[in-house]
Tab-separated table of C-alpha atoms in Angstrom:
chain	number	residue	atom	x	y	z
A	104	MET	CA	58.292	-63.553	-47.213
A	105	LYS	CA	57.764	-65.752	-44.408
A	106	PHE	CA	54.154	-66.038	-42.374
A	107	SER	CA	53.090	-67.615	-39.232
A	108	ILE	CA	50.210	-69.736	-39.035
A	109	LEU	CA	48.318	-67.219	-37.234
A	110	SER	CA	49.150	-64.402	-39.973
A	111	PHE	CA	48.128	-66.697	-42.545
A	112	THR	CA	44.936	-67.521	-40.514
A	113	MET	CA	44.000	-63.760	-40.300
A	114	MET	CA	44.626	-63.386	-43.931
A	115	LEU	CA	42.216	-66.410	-44.711
A	116	LEU	CA	39.611	-64.570	-42.722
A	117	ALA	CA	40.028	-61.383	-43.921
A	118	THR	CA	39.872	-62.595	-47.383
A	119	ASN	CA	36.337	-64.858	-46.614
A	120	THR	CA	35.118	-62.040	-44.809
A	121	VAL	CA	35.297	-59.705	-48.246
A	122	LYS	CA	33.979	-63.181	-50.125
A	123	ALA	CA	31.083	-63.132	-47.683
A	124	GLN	CA	30.210	-59.282	-48.006
A	125	GLU	CA	30.429	-59.896	-51.799
A	126	THR	CA	27.814	-62.357	-51.782
A	127	LEU	CA	25.625	-60.775	-49.463
A	128	GLY	CA	25.604	-57.982	-52.027
A	129	GLN	CA	24.861	-59.916	-55.032
A	130	ASN	CA	22.222	-61.902	-53.757
A	131	PRO	CA	18.910	-60.214	-53.655
A	132	PHE	CA	17.761	-62.681	-50.996
A	133	GLY	CA	20.451	-61.634	-48.355
A	134	LEU	CA	21.772	-65.149	-48.506
A	135	VAL	CA	25.495	-65.796	-47.521
A	136	TYR	CA	25.708	-69.462	-47.858
A	137	ALA	CA	27.394	-71.349	-50.914
A	138	GLY	CA	24.915	-72.435	-53.875
A	139	ALA	CA	22.257	-69.717	-52.378
A	140	ILE	CA	19.489	-69.343	-54.966
A	141	THR	CA	20.240	-65.485	-56.531
A	142	ALA	CA	17.117	-65.595	-58.918
A	143	ASN	CA	13.993	-67.816	-59.320
A	144	VAL	CA	13.946	-69.468	-62.221
A	145	ASP	CA	11.025	-71.389	-63.812
A	146	GLY	CA	11.445	-75.194	-63.072
A	147	LYS	CA	14.043	-75.149	-60.479
A	148	VAL	CA	14.081	-74.313	-56.633
A	149	ASN	CA	12.172	-70.854	-55.796
A	150	ILE	CA	12.663	-69.156	-52.524
A	151	HIS	CA	9.605	-66.934	-51.540
A	152	PRO	CA	10.090	-64.274	-48.836
A	153	VAL	CA	6.996	-64.065	-46.522
A	154	THR	CA	5.735	-62.296	-43.325
A	155	TYR	CA	3.272	-63.494	-40.877
A	156	GLN	CA	1.866	-62.607	-37.610
A	157	LEU	CA	2.531	-64.633	-34.223
A	158	ASN	CA	1.557	-63.214	-30.811
A	159	GLY	CA	1.525	-59.762	-32.150
A	160	ILE	CA	5.096	-59.736	-33.591
A	161	THR	CA	5.631	-59.985	-37.326
A	162	ILE	CA	7.539	-62.827	-38.270
A	163	ALA	CA	9.799	-62.623	-41.436
A	164	ALA	CA	10.381	-66.033	-42.980
A	165	ASN	CA	11.505	-67.522	-46.212
A	166	VAL	CA	9.515	-70.468	-48.000
A	167	TYR	CA	11.626	-72.730	-50.463
A	168	THR	CA	9.238	-74.559	-53.205
A	169	PRO	CA	10.550	-77.941	-55.289
A	170	ALA	CA	11.670	-77.598	-58.680
A	171	ASN	CA	8.250	-77.612	-60.941
A	172	TYR	CA	6.371	-76.618	-58.022
A	173	ASP	CA	2.526	-76.593	-58.492
A	174	PRO	CA	0.143	-75.419	-55.968
A	175	THR	CA	-2.651	-77.304	-57.214
A	176	LYS	CA	-0.469	-80.553	-55.948
A	177	THR	CA	0.128	-81.798	-52.412
A	178	TYR	CA	4.101	-82.134	-51.076
A	179	PRO	CA	5.414	-82.762	-47.762
A	180	ALA	CA	6.801	-79.896	-45.686
A	181	ILE	CA	9.581	-79.360	-43.159
A	182	THR	CA	10.537	-76.295	-40.741
A	183	VAL	CA	13.814	-75.492	-40.137
A	184	ALA	CA	14.972	-73.669	-37.065
A	185	HIS	CA	18.194	-71.531	-36.998
A	186	PRO	CA	20.984	-71.866	-34.718
A	187	ASN	CA	21.574	-69.250	-31.840
A	188	GLY	CA	23.099	-66.239	-33.097
A	189	GLY	CA	22.026	-67.017	-36.786
A	190	VAL	CA	19.201	-65.954	-39.064
A	191	LYS	CA	17.556	-67.706	-42.041
A	192	GLU	CA	20.053	-66.504	-44.612
A	193	GLN	CA	22.874	-68.617	-43.263
A	194	THR	CA	22.936	-72.525	-42.410
A	195	ALA	CA	19.159	-73.031	-41.910
A	196	GLY	CA	18.411	-71.438	-45.501
A	197	LEU	CA	21.239	-73.801	-47.233
A	198	TYR	CA	19.635	-76.978	-45.457
A	199	ALA	CA	15.985	-75.752	-46.242
A	200	GLN	CA	17.128	-75.030	-49.911
A	201	LYS	CA	19.052	-78.813	-50.118
A	202	LEU	CA	15.842	-79.900	-48.707
A	203	ALA	CA	13.378	-78.633	-51.307
A	204	GLU	CA	15.934	-79.730	-54.046
A	205	ALA	CA	14.615	-83.350	-52.447
A	206	GLY	CA	11.027	-82.128	-52.915
A	207	TYR	CA	9.809	-80.696	-49.439
A	208	ILE	CA	8.365	-77.638	-49.204
A	209	THR	CA	10.385	-75.594	-46.615
A	210	ILE	CA	10.525	-72.910	-44.570
A	211	THR	CA	13.021	-71.292	-42.232
A	212	ALA	CA	12.025	-68.157	-39.955
A	213	ASP	CA	13.975	-65.535	-38.341
A	214	ALA	CA	13.336	-65.724	-34.218
A	215	SER	CA	11.063	-63.366	-32.708
A	216	TYR	CA	12.658	-60.498	-31.277
A	217	GLN	CA	15.930	-61.272	-33.606
A	218	GLY	CA	16.954	-61.075	-37.371
A	219	ALA	CA	14.194	-59.634	-39.647
A	220	SER	CA	11.741	-60.434	-37.103
A	221	GLY	CA	9.923	-57.926	-35.071
A	222	GLY	CA	9.669	-57.607	-31.103
A	223	GLU	CA	11.148	-55.572	-28.438
A	224	PRO	CA	13.940	-55.486	-26.789
A	225	ARG	CA	15.869	-56.784	-29.620
A	226	HIS	CA	18.016	-59.977	-29.292
A	227	THR	CA	15.571	-61.373	-26.413
A	228	ASP	CA	16.132	-64.619	-26.318
A	229	LYS	CA	13.772	-66.664	-24.060
A	230	PRO	CA	13.223	-70.371	-24.891
A	231	GLN	CA	9.241	-69.994	-24.300
A	232	PHE	CA	9.411	-67.670	-27.638
A	233	ARG	CA	12.046	-69.768	-29.362
A	234	THR	CA	9.774	-72.619	-29.086
A	235	GLU	CA	6.339	-70.629	-29.563
A	236	ASP	CA	8.375	-69.991	-32.925
A	237	ILE	CA	8.734	-73.757	-34.309
A	238	HIS	CA	4.672	-73.898	-33.643
A	239	GLY	CA	4.508	-70.444	-35.721
A	240	MET	CA	6.321	-72.231	-38.822
A	241	ALA	CA	3.853	-75.191	-38.713
A	242	ASP	CA	0.833	-72.673	-38.340
A	243	PHE	CA	2.445	-70.570	-41.647
A	244	ILE	CA	3.279	-73.572	-43.791
A	245	LEU	CA	0.616	-75.744	-43.066
A	246	GLN	CA	-1.606	-73.270	-44.785
A	247	TYR	CA	0.857	-72.938	-47.808
A	248	PRO	CA	-0.792	-73.860	-51.040
A	249	GLY	CA	-0.326	-77.529	-51.578
A	250	VAL	CA	1.496	-78.474	-48.308
A	251	ASP	CA	0.158	-81.723	-47.198
A	252	ALA	CA	-0.825	-81.522	-43.136
A	253	ALA	CA	-0.482	-85.080	-42.435
A	254	ARG	CA	3.592	-85.123	-44.106
A	255	LEU	CA	5.065	-82.371	-41.737
A	256	GLY	CA	8.603	-82.533	-40.671
A	257	THR	CA	10.901	-80.447	-38.411
A	258	LEU	CA	14.774	-79.700	-38.497
A	259	GLY	CA	16.404	-77.598	-35.620
A	260	ILE	CA	20.051	-76.718	-35.685
A	261	CYS	CA	22.130	-75.913	-32.769
A	262	GLY	CA	19.964	-74.161	-30.494
A	263	GLY	CA	17.153	-74.261	-32.835
A	264	GLY	CA	17.691	-77.961	-32.236
A	265	GLY	CA	17.021	-78.038	-28.651
A	266	TYR	CA	14.218	-75.542	-29.269
A	267	THR	CA	12.513	-78.153	-31.895
A	268	LEU	CA	12.869	-81.142	-29.082
A	269	LYS	CA	10.731	-79.318	-26.701
A	270	ALA	CA	8.324	-78.405	-29.801
A	271	VAL	CA	7.323	-81.470	-30.962
A	272	GLN	CA	7.126	-82.797	-27.378
A	273	SER	CA	3.630	-81.323	-27.737
A	274	ASP	CA	2.960	-80.356	-31.248
A	275	LYS	CA	1.744	-83.900	-32.988
A	276	ARG	CA	1.517	-81.841	-36.353
A	277	PHE	CA	5.213	-82.726	-36.616
A	278	LYS	CA	5.525	-86.265	-37.886
A	279	ALA	CA	9.065	-86.616	-37.984
A	280	VAL	CA	11.717	-84.746	-35.945
A	281	ALA	CA	15.826	-84.080	-36.504
A	282	THR	CA	17.889	-82.245	-35.197
A	283	LEU	CA	21.703	-81.266	-36.412
A	284	SER	CA	24.607	-80.248	-33.869
A	285	MET	CA	21.793	-79.595	-31.063
A	286	PHE	CA	22.681	-77.568	-28.363
A	287	ASN	CA	20.935	-77.548	-25.335
A	288	THR	CA	20.705	-73.544	-24.726
A	289	GLY	CA	19.506	-73.598	-21.048
A	290	ILE	CA	21.888	-76.167	-20.033
A	291	VAL	CA	24.674	-74.131	-21.164
A	292	ARG	CA	23.188	-71.113	-19.783
A	293	LYS	CA	23.032	-72.021	-16.609
A	294	ASN	CA	26.169	-74.617	-16.441
A	295	GLY	CA	28.572	-72.820	-18.455
A	296	PHE	CA	29.975	-74.680	-21.908
A	297	LEU	CA	31.201	-77.930	-20.938
A	298	ASN	CA	30.050	-77.177	-17.088
A	299	SER	CA	32.840	-74.868	-16.807
A	300	GLN	CA	30.760	-72.303	-14.931
A	301	VAL	CA	28.807	-74.336	-12.734
A	302	SER	CA	30.045	-72.325	-9.756
A	303	THR	CA	28.736	-68.949	-10.342
A	304	ILE	CA	25.318	-69.941	-10.804
A	305	GLN	CA	23.748	-67.882	-8.637
A	306	GLU	CA	25.962	-64.864	-9.454
A	307	ARG	CA	25.076	-65.015	-12.727
A	308	LEU	CA	20.955	-65.153	-11.752
A	309	LYS	CA	21.792	-62.317	-9.937
A	310	GLN	CA	22.882	-60.453	-12.892
A	311	ALA	CA	19.950	-61.742	-14.826
A	312	SER	CA	17.384	-60.400	-12.079
A	313	ASP	CA	19.284	-56.884	-11.356
A	314	ALA	CA	19.228	-56.456	-15.339
A	315	ARG	CA	15.532	-57.070	-15.512
A	316	ALA	CA	14.816	-54.884	-12.562
A	317	GLN	CA	16.647	-52.044	-14.809
A	318	GLU	CA	15.053	-52.899	-18.096
A	319	THR	CA	11.491	-53.025	-16.625
A	320	SER	CA	12.089	-49.525	-14.855
A	321	GLY	CA	12.876	-47.844	-17.848
A	322	GLY	CA	16.670	-48.108	-17.961
A	323	GLU	CA	19.028	-49.156	-19.975
A	324	ILE	CA	18.905	-52.625	-21.714
A	325	VAL	CA	21.811	-54.901	-20.410
A	326	TYR	CA	22.932	-57.581	-23.155
A	327	SER	CA	25.532	-60.439	-22.688
A	328	GLY	CA	27.370	-61.885	-25.638
A	329	VAL	CA	29.218	-60.386	-28.352
A	330	ASP	CA	28.581	-58.706	-31.448
A	331	GLY	CA	31.573	-58.634	-33.314
A	332	ILE	CA	35.139	-59.655	-32.652
A	333	THR	CA	38.994	-58.321	-33.430
A	334	ASP	CA	41.322	-60.718	-35.059
A	335	GLU	CA	43.326	-60.688	-32.091
A	336	ALA	CA	40.778	-61.322	-29.695
A	337	MET	CA	39.698	-64.293	-31.873
A	338	ALA	CA	42.877	-65.844	-31.849
A	339	LYS	CA	42.796	-65.903	-28.091
A	340	VAL	CA	39.595	-67.756	-27.829
A	341	SER	CA	40.246	-71.061	-25.995
A	342	THR	CA	37.165	-72.810	-26.808
A	343	HIS	CA	37.575	-74.308	-30.481
A	344	PHE	CA	33.606	-74.227	-30.934
A	345	TYR	CA	33.494	-70.840	-30.168
A	346	ARG	CA	36.515	-69.817	-32.021
A	347	GLU	CA	35.211	-71.743	-35.082
A	348	GLY	CA	31.569	-69.895	-34.468
A	349	TYR	CA	33.093	-66.558	-34.452
A	350	GLU	CA	34.651	-67.178	-37.843
A	351	TYR	CA	31.351	-68.400	-39.481
A	352	TYR	CA	29.426	-65.730	-38.098
A	353	PHE	CA	31.660	-62.873	-38.188
A	354	ARG	CA	33.698	-63.801	-41.101
A	355	THR	CA	33.207	-66.445	-43.819
A	356	HIS	CA	29.373	-66.197	-43.374
A	357	ALA	CA	28.400	-62.909	-42.173
A	358	HIS	CA	25.297	-61.317	-42.045
A	359	PRO	CA	24.050	-57.844	-40.809
A	360	ASN	CA	21.013	-59.450	-38.858
A	361	SER	CA	23.160	-62.300	-37.389
A	362	THR	CA	24.462	-61.644	-33.866
A	363	PHE	CA	25.569	-63.215	-30.486
A	364	LEU	CA	24.406	-60.490	-28.397
A	365	TYR	CA	20.769	-61.303	-26.036
A	366	THR	CA	19.219	-59.420	-23.448
A	367	THR	CA	20.908	-60.628	-19.993
A	368	SER	CA	17.455	-60.647	-18.721
A	369	SER	CA	16.473	-63.794	-20.660
A	370	LEU	CA	19.039	-65.700	-18.491
A	371	MET	CA	16.305	-65.751	-16.226
A	372	ASP	CA	14.297	-67.639	-18.451
A	373	LEU	CA	17.282	-69.797	-20.193
A	374	MET	CA	18.916	-70.910	-16.971
A	375	SER	CA	15.815	-72.555	-15.644
A	376	TRP	CA	15.091	-74.219	-18.759
A	377	ASP	CA	16.319	-77.402	-20.197
A	378	ALA	CA	15.575	-79.070	-23.864
A	379	THR	CA	15.149	-82.432	-22.171
A	380	ASP	CA	12.729	-81.822	-19.748
A	381	ASN	CA	9.160	-84.232	-20.892
A	382	ILE	CA	11.378	-85.412	-23.232
A	383	ASP	CA	9.752	-88.929	-23.089
A	384	LEU	CA	6.595	-86.883	-24.512
A	385	ILE	CA	8.267	-86.935	-28.015
A	386	ASP	CA	6.833	-90.363	-29.693
A	387	GLN	CA	7.449	-89.626	-33.304
A	388	PRO	CA	10.575	-90.809	-35.171
A	389	LEU	CA	13.641	-88.893	-33.988
A	390	LEU	CA	16.645	-88.199	-35.969
A	391	MET	CA	19.701	-86.728	-34.190
A	392	ILE	CA	22.757	-85.756	-36.112
A	393	ALA	CA	26.375	-84.544	-34.792
A	394	GLY	CA	29.675	-84.111	-35.599
A	395	SER	CA	31.955	-86.805	-34.060
A	396	ASN	CA	34.666	-84.250	-33.373
A	397	ALA	CA	32.019	-81.459	-32.201
A	398	GLN	CA	32.602	-80.052	-28.595
A	399	THR	CA	28.603	-79.983	-28.417
A	400	LEU	CA	28.401	-83.673	-28.789
A	401	TYR	CA	27.653	-84.233	-24.936
A	402	LEU	CA	24.312	-82.262	-25.377
A	403	THR	CA	23.223	-84.769	-28.170
A	404	LEU	CA	24.967	-87.874	-26.130
A	405	ASP	CA	22.745	-86.856	-23.446
A	406	ALA	CA	19.252	-85.911	-24.787
A	407	PHE	CA	19.357	-88.866	-27.413
A	408	PRO	CA	18.897	-91.715	-24.375
A	409	LYS	CA	16.270	-90.080	-22.616
A	410	ALA	CA	13.919	-89.760	-25.562
A	411	THR	CA	12.608	-93.159	-24.719
A	412	ASN	CA	9.355	-93.309	-26.245
A	413	ALA	CA	10.839	-91.463	-29.660
A	414	LYS	CA	9.598	-94.400	-32.569
A	415	ASP	CA	12.575	-95.576	-34.521
A	416	LYS	CA	15.036	-93.164	-32.942
A	417	THR	CA	18.541	-92.827	-35.187
A	418	LEU	CA	22.016	-91.043	-33.765
A	419	PHE	CA	24.126	-90.427	-36.753
A	420	LEU	CA	27.659	-89.013	-36.079
A	421	ILE	CA	29.869	-87.479	-38.983
A	422	GLU	CA	33.071	-88.754	-38.418
A	423	GLY	CA	35.680	-85.854	-38.238
A	424	ALA	CA	33.096	-83.124	-38.280
A	425	THR	CA	32.998	-80.297	-35.580
A	426	HIS	CA	29.935	-78.595	-34.408
A	427	ILE	CA	30.389	-75.404	-37.100
A	428	GLN	CA	31.359	-77.783	-40.040
A	429	THR	CA	28.254	-78.988	-39.981
A	430	TYR	CA	27.112	-75.959	-41.016
A	431	TRP	CA	28.685	-75.318	-44.071
A	432	LYS	CA	31.489	-77.720	-45.320
A	433	PRO	CA	30.575	-79.518	-48.200
A	434	GLU	CA	31.478	-82.878	-47.245
A	435	TYR	CA	29.541	-83.042	-44.035
A	436	VAL	CA	26.878	-81.201	-45.294
A	437	ASN	CA	26.288	-83.653	-48.045
A	438	GLN	CA	26.436	-86.522	-45.446
A	439	ALA	CA	23.741	-84.450	-43.095
A	440	VAL	CA	21.377	-83.901	-46.126
A	441	SER	CA	21.766	-87.602	-47.367
A	442	LYS	CA	20.695	-88.827	-43.755
A	443	LEU	CA	17.735	-86.180	-43.538
A	444	LYS	CA	16.581	-87.283	-47.416
A	445	VAL	CA	16.388	-90.858	-46.037
A	446	PHE	CA	14.867	-90.248	-42.803
A	447	PHE	CA	12.169	-87.782	-44.025
A	448	GLN	CA	11.545	-89.928	-46.917
A	449	ASP	CA	11.038	-93.406	-44.432
A	450	ASN	CA	8.764	-91.282	-42.329
A	451	LEU	CA	6.659	-88.743	-44.114
A	452	LEU	CA	6.431	-90.432	-47.502
A	453	LYS	CA	6.807	-94.011	-47.399
A	454	LYS	CA	4.832	-94.390	-44.226
A	455	HIS	CA	1.877	-91.860	-45.319
A	456	LYS	CA	1.709	-94.220	-48.566
A	457	ASP	CA	1.166	-97.315	-46.555
A	458	GLU	CA	-1.316	-95.615	-44.533
A	459	LEU	CA	-3.591	-94.826	-47.273
């Protein structure tokens, strides 16, 4: 029997979808990444689902504690901000677990209005909220037993990377800052991906304004983006980044709380926002990681040189990796984690000891 490449790809995606659903069903914590914790075992990295209040909204988060965690001792901590459309059980959880294995207490939380966190209307995606979510993770984890407030770092992935760059401009509780496959959401929402929608900016702002008018008058909430995609439609997606993203979020690492939907009215805030505005305020050590084959690489390359006051800043490209592959592919994840471990060790452990 002969299979076309497209048929084989669709068959593989269907198989991976089943595997993702099976993994989700077998994992009591809802985690969908490879090597996820399935039970808390003494002496190993443990996961602790928690909730806390942030500006009147209940935030759902996972805290990862390192092997042989002892609350009477002190540990460095790292917050992990998830990608656009993502939730804490996907790549944010993978990196949080990997960093916990390296000895850090880590936290990753669902954004306000998204995932298992509260907030209405659902899927509101305003940059000020996403940035506040990162401040909120710091608020919570700095009160966690054993966390050393002098050794707090942060990692932002994809859209979470852009919001992390903004959060640390003013939040000096963070002593070291890292991004992975950084996505400057405001610039992309305004100009389109790869600057493909510059000619329609005003038209789309009008649509966002009309959506807000309808929303505030009690009408139906208008959404942009997608929440699921057929195999046929996915095969026709021309942009490699989005096609891989749909495969990740809707097939191989699907989670019921994950969606690409966002309120159209959110664009009023997003399209006037830029993660690199005031980026010169970052004076912490900065590491930016991206795949050399990522179509989003231009966003990291734009931001990195603008961070003129960041200390010991480093740009690290993972050779051959695309944006989405840095989320899950072991050979690329391992490279990113190795770089992160050295970076945080140098800036949260060694420098702290030197200051004592």
